PDB file of C-alpha atoms in Angstrom:
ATOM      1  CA  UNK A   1       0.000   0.000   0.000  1.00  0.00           C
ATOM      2  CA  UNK A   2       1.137   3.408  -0.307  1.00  0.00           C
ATOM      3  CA  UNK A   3       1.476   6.400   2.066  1.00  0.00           C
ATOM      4  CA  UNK A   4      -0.207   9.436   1.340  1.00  0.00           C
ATOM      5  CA  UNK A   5       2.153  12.285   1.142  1.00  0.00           C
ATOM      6  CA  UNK A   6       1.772  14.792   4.120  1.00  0.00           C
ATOM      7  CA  UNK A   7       1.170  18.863   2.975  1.00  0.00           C
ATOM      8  CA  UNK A   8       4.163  19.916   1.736  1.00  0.00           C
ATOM      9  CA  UNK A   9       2.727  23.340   1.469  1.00  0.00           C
ATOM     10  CA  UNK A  10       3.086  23.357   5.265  1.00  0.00           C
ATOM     11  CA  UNK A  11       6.231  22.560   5.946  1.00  0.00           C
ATOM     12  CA  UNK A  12       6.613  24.491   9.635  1.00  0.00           C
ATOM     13  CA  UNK A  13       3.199  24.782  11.417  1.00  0.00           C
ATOM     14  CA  UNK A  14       2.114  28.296  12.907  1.00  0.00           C
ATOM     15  CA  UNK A  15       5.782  29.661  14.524  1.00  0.00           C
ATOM     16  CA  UNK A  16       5.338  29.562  18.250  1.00  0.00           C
ATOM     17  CA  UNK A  17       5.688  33.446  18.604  1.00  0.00           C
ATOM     18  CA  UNK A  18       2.519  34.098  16.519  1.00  0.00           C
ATOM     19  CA  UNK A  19      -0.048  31.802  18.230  1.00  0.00           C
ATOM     20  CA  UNK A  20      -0.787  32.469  21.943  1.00  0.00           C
ATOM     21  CA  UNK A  21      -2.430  29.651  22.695  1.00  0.00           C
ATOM     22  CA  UNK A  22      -0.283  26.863  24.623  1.00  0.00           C
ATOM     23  CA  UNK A  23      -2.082  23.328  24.800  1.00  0.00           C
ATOM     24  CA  UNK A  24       0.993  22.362  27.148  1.00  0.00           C
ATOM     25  CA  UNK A  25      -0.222  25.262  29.617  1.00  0.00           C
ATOM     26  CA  UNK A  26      -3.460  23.580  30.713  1.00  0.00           C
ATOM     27  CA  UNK A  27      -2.789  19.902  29.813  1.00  0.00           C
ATOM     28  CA  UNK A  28      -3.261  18.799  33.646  1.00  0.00           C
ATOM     29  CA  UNK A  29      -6.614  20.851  34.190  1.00  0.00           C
ATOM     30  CA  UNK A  30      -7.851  19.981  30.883  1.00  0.00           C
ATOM     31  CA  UNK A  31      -9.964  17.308  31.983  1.00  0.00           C
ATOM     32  CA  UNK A  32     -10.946  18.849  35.004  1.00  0.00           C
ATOM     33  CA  UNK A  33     -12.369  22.125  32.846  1.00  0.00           C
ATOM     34  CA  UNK A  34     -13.897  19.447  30.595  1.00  0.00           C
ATOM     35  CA  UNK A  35     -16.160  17.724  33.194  1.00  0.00           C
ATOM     36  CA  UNK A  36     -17.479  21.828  33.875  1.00  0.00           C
ATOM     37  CA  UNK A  37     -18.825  21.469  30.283  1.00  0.00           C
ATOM     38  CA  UNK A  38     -21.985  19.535  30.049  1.00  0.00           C
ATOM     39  CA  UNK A  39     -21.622  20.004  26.227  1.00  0.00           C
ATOM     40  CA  UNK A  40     -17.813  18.127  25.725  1.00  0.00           C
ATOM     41  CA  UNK A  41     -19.747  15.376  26.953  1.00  0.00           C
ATOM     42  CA  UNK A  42     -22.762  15.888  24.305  1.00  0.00           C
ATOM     43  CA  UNK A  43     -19.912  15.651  21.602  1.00  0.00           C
ATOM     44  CA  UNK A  44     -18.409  12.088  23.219  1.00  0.00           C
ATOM     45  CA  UNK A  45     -22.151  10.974  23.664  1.00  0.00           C
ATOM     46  CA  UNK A  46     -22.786  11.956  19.656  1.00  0.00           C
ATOM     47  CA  UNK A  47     -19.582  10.194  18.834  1.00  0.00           C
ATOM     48  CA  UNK A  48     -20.750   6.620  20.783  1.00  0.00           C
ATOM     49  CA  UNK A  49     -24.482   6.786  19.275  1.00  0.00           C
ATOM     50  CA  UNK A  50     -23.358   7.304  15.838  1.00  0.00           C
ATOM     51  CA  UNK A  51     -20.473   4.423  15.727  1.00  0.00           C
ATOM     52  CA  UNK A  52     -22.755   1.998  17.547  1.00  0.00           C
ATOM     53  CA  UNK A  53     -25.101   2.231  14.817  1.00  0.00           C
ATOM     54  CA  UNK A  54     -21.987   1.921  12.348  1.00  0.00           C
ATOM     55  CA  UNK A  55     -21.133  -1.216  10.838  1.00  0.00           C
ATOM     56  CA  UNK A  56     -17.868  -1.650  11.674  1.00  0.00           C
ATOM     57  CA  UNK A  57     -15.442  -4.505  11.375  1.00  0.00           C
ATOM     58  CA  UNK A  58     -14.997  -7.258  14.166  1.00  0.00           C
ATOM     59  CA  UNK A  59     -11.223  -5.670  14.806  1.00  0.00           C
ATOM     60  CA  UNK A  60     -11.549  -1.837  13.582  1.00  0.00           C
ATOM     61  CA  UNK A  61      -8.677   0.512  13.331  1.00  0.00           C
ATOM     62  CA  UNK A  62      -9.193   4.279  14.634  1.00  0.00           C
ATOM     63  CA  UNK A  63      -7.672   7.518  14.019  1.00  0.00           C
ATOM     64  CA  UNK A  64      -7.840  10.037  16.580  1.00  0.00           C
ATOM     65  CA  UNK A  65      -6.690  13.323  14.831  1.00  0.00           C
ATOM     66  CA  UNK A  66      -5.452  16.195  17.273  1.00  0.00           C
ATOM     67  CA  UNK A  67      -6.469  13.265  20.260  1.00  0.00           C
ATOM     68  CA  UNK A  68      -5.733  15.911  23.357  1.00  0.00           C
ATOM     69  CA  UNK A  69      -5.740  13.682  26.847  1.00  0.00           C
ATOM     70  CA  UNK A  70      -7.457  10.727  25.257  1.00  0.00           C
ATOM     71  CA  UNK A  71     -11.045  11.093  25.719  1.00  0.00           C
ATOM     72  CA  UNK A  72     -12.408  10.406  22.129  1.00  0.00           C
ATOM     73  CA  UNK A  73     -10.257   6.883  22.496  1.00  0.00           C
ATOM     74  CA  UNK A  74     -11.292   5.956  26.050  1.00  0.00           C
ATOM     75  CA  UNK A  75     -14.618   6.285  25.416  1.00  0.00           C
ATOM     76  CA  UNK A  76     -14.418   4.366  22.118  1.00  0.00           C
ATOM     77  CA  UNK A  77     -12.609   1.535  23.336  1.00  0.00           C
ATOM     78  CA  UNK A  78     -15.873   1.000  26.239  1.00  0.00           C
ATOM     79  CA  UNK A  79     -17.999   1.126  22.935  1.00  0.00           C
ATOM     80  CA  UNK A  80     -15.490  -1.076  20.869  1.00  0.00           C
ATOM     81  CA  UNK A  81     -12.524  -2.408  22.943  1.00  0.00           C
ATOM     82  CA  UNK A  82     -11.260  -5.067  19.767  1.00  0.00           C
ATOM     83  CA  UNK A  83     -10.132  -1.800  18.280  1.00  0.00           C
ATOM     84  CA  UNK A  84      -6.806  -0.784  17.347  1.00  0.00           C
ATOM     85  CA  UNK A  85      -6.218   3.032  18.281  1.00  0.00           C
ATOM     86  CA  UNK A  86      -3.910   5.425  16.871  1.00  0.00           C
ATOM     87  CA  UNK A  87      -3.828   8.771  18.955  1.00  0.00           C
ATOM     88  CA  UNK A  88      -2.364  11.792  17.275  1.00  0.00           C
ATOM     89  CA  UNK A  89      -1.630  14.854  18.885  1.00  0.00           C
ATOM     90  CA  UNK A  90       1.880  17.408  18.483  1.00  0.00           C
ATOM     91  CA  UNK A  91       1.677  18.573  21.792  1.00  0.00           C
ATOM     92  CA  UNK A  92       3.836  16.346  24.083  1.00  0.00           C
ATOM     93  CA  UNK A  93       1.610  17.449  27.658  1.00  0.00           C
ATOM     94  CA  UNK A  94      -1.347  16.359  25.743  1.00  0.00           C
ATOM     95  CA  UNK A  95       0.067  13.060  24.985  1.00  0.00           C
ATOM     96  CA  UNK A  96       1.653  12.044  28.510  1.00  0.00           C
ATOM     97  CA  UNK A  97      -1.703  12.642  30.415  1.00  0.00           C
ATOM     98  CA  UNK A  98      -3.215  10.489  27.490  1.00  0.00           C
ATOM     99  CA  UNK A  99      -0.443   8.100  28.135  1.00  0.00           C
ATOM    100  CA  UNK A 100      -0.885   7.735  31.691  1.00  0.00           C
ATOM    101  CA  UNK A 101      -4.806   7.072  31.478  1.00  0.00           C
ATOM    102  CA  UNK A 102      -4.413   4.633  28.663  1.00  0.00           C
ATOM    103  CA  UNK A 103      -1.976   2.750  31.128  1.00  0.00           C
ATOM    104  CA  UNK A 104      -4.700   3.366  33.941  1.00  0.00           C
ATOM    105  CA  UNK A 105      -7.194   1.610  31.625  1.00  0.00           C
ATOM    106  CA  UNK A 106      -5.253  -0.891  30.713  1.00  0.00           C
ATOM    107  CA  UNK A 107      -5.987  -0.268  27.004  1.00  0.00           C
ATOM    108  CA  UNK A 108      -2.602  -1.961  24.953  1.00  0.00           C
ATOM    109  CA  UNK A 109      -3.594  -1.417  21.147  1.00  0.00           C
ATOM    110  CA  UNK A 110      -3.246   2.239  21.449  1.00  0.00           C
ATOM    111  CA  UNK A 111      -0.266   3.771  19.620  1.00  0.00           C
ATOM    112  CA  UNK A 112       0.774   7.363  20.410  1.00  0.00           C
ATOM    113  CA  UNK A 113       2.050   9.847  17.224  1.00  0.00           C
ATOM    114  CA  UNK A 114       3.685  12.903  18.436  1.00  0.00           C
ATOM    115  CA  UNK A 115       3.050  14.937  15.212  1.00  0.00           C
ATOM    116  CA  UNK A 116       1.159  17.779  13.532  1.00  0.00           C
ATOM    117  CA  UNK A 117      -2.145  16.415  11.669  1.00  0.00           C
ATOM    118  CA  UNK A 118      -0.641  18.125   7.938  1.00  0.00           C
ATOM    119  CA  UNK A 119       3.033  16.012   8.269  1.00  0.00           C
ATOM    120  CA  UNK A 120       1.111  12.877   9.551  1.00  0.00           C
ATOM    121  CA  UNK A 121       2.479   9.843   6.530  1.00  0.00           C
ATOM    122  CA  UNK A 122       0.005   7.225   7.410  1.00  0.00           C
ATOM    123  CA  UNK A 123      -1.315   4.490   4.510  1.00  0.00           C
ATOM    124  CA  UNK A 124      -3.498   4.744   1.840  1.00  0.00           C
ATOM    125  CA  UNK A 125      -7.155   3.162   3.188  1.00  0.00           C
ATOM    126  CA  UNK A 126      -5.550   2.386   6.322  1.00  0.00           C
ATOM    127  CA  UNK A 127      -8.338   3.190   9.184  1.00  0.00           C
ATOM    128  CA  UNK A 128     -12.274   1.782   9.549  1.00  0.00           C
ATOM    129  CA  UNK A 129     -12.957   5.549  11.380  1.00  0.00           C
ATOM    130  CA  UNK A 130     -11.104   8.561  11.987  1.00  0.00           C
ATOM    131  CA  UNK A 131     -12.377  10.963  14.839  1.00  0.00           C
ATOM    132  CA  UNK A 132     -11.054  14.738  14.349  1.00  0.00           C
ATOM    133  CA  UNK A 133     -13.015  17.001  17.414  1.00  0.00           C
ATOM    134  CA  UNK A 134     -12.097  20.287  17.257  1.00  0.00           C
ATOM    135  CA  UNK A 135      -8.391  20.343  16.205  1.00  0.00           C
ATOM    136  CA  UNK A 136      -9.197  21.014  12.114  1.00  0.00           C
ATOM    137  CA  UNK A 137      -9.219  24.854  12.673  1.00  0.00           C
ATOM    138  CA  UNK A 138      -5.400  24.979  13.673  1.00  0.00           C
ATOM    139  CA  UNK A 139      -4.569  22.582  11.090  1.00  0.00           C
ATOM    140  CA  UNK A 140      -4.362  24.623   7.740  1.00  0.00           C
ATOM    141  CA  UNK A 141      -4.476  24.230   4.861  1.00  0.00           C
ATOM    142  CA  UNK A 142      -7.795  22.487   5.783  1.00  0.00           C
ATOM    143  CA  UNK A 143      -8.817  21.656   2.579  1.00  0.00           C
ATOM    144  CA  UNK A 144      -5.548  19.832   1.811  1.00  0.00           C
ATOM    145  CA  UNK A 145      -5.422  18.375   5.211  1.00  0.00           C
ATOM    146  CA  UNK A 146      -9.251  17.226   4.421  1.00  0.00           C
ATOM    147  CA  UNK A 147      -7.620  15.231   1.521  1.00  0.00           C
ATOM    148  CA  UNK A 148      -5.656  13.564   3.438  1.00  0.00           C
ATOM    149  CA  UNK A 149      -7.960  12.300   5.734  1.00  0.00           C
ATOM    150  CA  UNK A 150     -10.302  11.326   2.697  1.00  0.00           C
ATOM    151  CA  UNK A 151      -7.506   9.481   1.863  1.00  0.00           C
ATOM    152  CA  UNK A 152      -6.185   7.567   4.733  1.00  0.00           C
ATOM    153  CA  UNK A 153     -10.222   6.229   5.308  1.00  0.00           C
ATOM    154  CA  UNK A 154     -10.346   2.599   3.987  1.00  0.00           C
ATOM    155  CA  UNK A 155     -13.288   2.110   0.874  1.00  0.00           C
ATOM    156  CA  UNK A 156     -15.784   2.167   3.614  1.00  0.00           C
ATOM    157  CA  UNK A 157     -14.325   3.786   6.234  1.00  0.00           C
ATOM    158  CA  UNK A 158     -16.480   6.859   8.264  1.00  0.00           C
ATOM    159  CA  UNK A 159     -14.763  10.206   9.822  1.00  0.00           C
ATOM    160  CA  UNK A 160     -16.404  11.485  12.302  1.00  0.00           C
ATOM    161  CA  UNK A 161     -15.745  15.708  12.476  1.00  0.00           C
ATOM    162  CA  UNK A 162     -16.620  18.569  14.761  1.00  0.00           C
ATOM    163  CA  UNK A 163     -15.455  21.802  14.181  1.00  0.00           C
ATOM    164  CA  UNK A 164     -15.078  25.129  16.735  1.00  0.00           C
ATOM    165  CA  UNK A 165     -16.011  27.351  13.701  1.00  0.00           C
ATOM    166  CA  UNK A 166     -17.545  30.510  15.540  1.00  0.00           C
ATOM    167  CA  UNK A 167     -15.946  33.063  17.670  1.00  0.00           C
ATOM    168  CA  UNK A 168     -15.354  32.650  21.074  1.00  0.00           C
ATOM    169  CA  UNK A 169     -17.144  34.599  23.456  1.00  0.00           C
ATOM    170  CA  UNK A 170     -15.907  34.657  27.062  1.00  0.00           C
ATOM    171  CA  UNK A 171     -18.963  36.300  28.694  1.00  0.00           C
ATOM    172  CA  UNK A 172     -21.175  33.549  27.548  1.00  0.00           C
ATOM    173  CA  UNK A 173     -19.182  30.746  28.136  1.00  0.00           C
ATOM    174  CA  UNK A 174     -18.691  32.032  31.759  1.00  0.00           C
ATOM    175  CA  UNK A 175     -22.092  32.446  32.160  1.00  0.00           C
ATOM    176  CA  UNK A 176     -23.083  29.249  30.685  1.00  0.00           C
ATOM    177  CA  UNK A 177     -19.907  27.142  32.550  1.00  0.00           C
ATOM    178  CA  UNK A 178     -20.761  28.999  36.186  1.00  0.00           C
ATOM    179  CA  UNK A 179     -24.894  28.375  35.866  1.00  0.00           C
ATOM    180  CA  UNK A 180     -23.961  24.516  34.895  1.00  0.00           C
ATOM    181  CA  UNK A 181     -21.587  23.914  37.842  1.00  0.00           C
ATOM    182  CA  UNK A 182     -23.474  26.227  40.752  1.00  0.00           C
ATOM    183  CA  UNK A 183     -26.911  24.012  39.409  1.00  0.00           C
ATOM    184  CA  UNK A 184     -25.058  20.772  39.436  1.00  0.00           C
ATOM    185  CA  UNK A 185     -22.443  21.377  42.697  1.00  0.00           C
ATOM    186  CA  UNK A 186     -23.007  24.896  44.136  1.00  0.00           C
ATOM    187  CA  UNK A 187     -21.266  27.808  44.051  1.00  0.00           C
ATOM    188  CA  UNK A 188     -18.352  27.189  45.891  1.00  0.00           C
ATOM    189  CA  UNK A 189     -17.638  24.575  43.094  1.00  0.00           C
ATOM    190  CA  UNK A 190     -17.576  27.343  40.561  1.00  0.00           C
ATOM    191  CA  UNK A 191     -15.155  29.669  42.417  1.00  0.00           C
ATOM    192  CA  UNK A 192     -12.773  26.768  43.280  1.00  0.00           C
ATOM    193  CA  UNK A 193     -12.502  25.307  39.576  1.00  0.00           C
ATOM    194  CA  UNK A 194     -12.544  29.027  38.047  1.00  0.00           C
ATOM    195  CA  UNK A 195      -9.060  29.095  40.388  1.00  0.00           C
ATOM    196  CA  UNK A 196      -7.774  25.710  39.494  1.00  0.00           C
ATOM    197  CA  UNK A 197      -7.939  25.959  36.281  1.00  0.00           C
ATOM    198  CA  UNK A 198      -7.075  29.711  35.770  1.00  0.00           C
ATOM    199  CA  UNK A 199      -4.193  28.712  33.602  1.00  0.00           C
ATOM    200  CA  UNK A 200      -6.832  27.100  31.344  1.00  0.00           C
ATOM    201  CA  UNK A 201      -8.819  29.782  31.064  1.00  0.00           C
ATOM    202  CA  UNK A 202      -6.111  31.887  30.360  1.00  0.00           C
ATOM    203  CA  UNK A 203      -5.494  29.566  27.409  1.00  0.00           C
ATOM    204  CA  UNK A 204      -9.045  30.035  26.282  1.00  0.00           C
ATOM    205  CA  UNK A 205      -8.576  33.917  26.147  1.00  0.00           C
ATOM    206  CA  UNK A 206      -5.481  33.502  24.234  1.00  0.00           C
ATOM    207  CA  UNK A 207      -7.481  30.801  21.753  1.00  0.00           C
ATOM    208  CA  UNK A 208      -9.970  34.177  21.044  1.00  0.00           C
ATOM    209  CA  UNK A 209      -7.228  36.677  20.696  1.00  0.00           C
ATOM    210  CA  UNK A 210      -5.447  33.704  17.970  1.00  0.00           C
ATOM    211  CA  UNK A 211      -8.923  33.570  16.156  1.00  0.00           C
ATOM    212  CA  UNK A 212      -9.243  37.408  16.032  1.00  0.00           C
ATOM    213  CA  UNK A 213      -5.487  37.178  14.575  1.00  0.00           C
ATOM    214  CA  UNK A 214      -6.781  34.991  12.062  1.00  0.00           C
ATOM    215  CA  UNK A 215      -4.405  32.040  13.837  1.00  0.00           C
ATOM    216  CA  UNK A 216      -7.152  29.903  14.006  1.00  0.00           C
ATOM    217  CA  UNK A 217      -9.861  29.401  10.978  1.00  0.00           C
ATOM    218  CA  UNK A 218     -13.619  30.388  11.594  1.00  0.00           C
ATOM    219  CA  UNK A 219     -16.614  29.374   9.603  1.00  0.00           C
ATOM    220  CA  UNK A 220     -20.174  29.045   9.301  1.00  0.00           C
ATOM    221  CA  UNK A 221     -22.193  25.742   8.726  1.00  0.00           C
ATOM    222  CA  UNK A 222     -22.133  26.486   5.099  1.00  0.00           C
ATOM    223  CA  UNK A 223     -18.572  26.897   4.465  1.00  0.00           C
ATOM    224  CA  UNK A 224     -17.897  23.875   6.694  1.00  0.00           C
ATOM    225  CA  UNK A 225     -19.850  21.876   4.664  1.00  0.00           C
ATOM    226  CA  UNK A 226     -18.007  23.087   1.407  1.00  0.00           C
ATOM    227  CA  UNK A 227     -15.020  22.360   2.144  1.00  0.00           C
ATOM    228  CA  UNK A 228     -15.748  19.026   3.494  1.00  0.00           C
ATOM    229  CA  UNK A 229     -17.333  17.825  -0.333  1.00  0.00           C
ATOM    230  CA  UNK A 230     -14.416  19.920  -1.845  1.00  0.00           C
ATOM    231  CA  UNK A 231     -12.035  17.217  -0.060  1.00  0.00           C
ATOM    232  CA  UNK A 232     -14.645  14.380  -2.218  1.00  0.00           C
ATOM    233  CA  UNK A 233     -15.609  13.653   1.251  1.00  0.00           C
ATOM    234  CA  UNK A 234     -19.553  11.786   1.421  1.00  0.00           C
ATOM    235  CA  UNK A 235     -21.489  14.142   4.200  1.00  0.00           C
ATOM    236  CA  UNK A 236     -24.214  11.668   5.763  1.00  0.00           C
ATOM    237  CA  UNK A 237     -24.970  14.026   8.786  1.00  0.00           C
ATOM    238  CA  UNK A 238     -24.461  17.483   9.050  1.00  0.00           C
ATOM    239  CA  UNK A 239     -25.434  19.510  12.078  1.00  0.00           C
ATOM    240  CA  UNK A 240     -24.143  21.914  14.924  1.00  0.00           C
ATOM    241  CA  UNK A 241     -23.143  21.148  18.175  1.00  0.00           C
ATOM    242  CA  UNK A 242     -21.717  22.539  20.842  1.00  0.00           C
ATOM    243  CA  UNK A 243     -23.936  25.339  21.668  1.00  0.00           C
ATOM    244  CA  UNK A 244     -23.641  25.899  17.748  1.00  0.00           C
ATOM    245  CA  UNK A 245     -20.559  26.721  18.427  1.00  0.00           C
ATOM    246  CA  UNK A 246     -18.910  24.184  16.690  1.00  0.00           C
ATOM    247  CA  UNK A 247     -20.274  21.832  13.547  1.00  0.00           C
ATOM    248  CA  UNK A 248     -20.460  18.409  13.427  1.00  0.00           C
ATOM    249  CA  UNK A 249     -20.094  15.599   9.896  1.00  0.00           C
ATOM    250  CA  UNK A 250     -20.132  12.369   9.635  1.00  0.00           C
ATOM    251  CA  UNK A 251     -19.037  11.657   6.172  1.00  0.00           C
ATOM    252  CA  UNK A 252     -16.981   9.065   3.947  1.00  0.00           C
ATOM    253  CA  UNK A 253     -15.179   8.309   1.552  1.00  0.00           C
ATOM    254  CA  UNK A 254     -15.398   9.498  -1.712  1.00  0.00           C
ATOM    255  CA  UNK A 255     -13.571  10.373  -5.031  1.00  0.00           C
ATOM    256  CA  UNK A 256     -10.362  12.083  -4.049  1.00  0.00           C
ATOM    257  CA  UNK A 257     -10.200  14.757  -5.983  1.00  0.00           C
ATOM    258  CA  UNK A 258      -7.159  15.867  -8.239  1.00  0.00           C
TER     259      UNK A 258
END
């Protein structure tokens, strides 16, 4: 088989002096912000409905593109633990928290690829499913990294995509993050997790000022959608998510196109 080329047209990522945000910064509170945010776990809980209804083979192989702490794969392997994983992510805190609860788990067929999603040199029709949750707007060129993807799936593999396409705004995530937590654990929750995790949320403002830069792409549901077909990607189900903050696909593959 061969290996699809990664984007030569992106030879050196964004240069660390021109994005602010710094996954490394909040790698250790990243799960604890995430269990704050009643909708990360809408996206995991869209993710496990759809590929339970997906006929997949007896021994799948998975792509987890831009993986983070492992979350996506964890909750996968519950759903399908004969599954070979393959967690991608370039930022090396990411990948030793993921690391250390893969261990906790116990989950073996899990291999870890420190690398950027555009240099990434994996086979032609190599995976069943690729997962990519909201790590496709730092990854440009998009369409050429959509491509790829389209090209890595196997004849009848899925990819499963959501998207952080709008601008961020703090006030209403704030809002909607303190009103979840005082609801479901009472104020004092709120006001001890807004300090713990103050480096993470110092990461988010920096995320805002990157998309503002232009560091980080934006969209609407529309353009999401075109570039997804552009890539000869099949969309099956197209939606938002994430307080329409994000958009979601579930596609496959299709005629890559020249």
């Amino acid at each position: 088989m061969n290996r699809a080329e990664p984007v030569e047209v992106l030879t050196a990522p964004v240069k660390d002096d021109e994005r602010r945000l710094e996954y490394s910064a909040y790698a250790d509170q990243f799960d604890s912000m995430c269990e704050l945010i009643p909708a990360y776990q809408e996206n995991i809980d869209y993710l496990l409905d759809i590929v339970g209804r997906l006929e997949l083979p007896e021994a799948p192989k998975v792509l987890d593109l831009g993986a983070g702490t492992g979350n996506f794969v964890l909750a996968l392997h519950d759903l399908v633990p004969s599954a070979d994983f393959v967690h991608l992510d370039s930022d090396p805190a990411m990948n030793r928290v993921a690391k250390s609860k893969y261990k906790e788990k116990g989950i073996e067929k899990v291999e870890i690829v420190e690398e950027f999603m555009q240099r990434a040199t994996f086979e032609e029709d190599e995976f069943d499913l690729i997962v990519c949750v909201n790590s496709l707007n730092t990854a440009p060129p998009q369409d050429l990294v959509l491509k790829l993807i389209n090209t890595w799936l196997k004849p009848d593999g899925k990819l499963y995509l959501i998207d952080f396409g709008r601008r961020q705004r703090l006030v209403d995530w704030t809002w909607y993050i303190f009103s979840n937590t005082v609801r479901r654990f009472g104020p004092m929750r709120f006001f001890s997790a807004f300090y713990e995790n103050r480096q993470g949320l110092r990461q988010n403002r920096n995320a805002t000022k990157d998309q503002d830069k232009g560091l980080m792409w934006l969209h609407t549901h529309e353009e999401f959608e075109k570039i997804v077909t552009s890539a000869g990607l099949v969309i099956e189900v197209s939606t938002t998510c994430y307080r329409d903050y994000c958009d979601l696909i579930v596609a496959h593959k299709g005629a890559i196109p020249p």
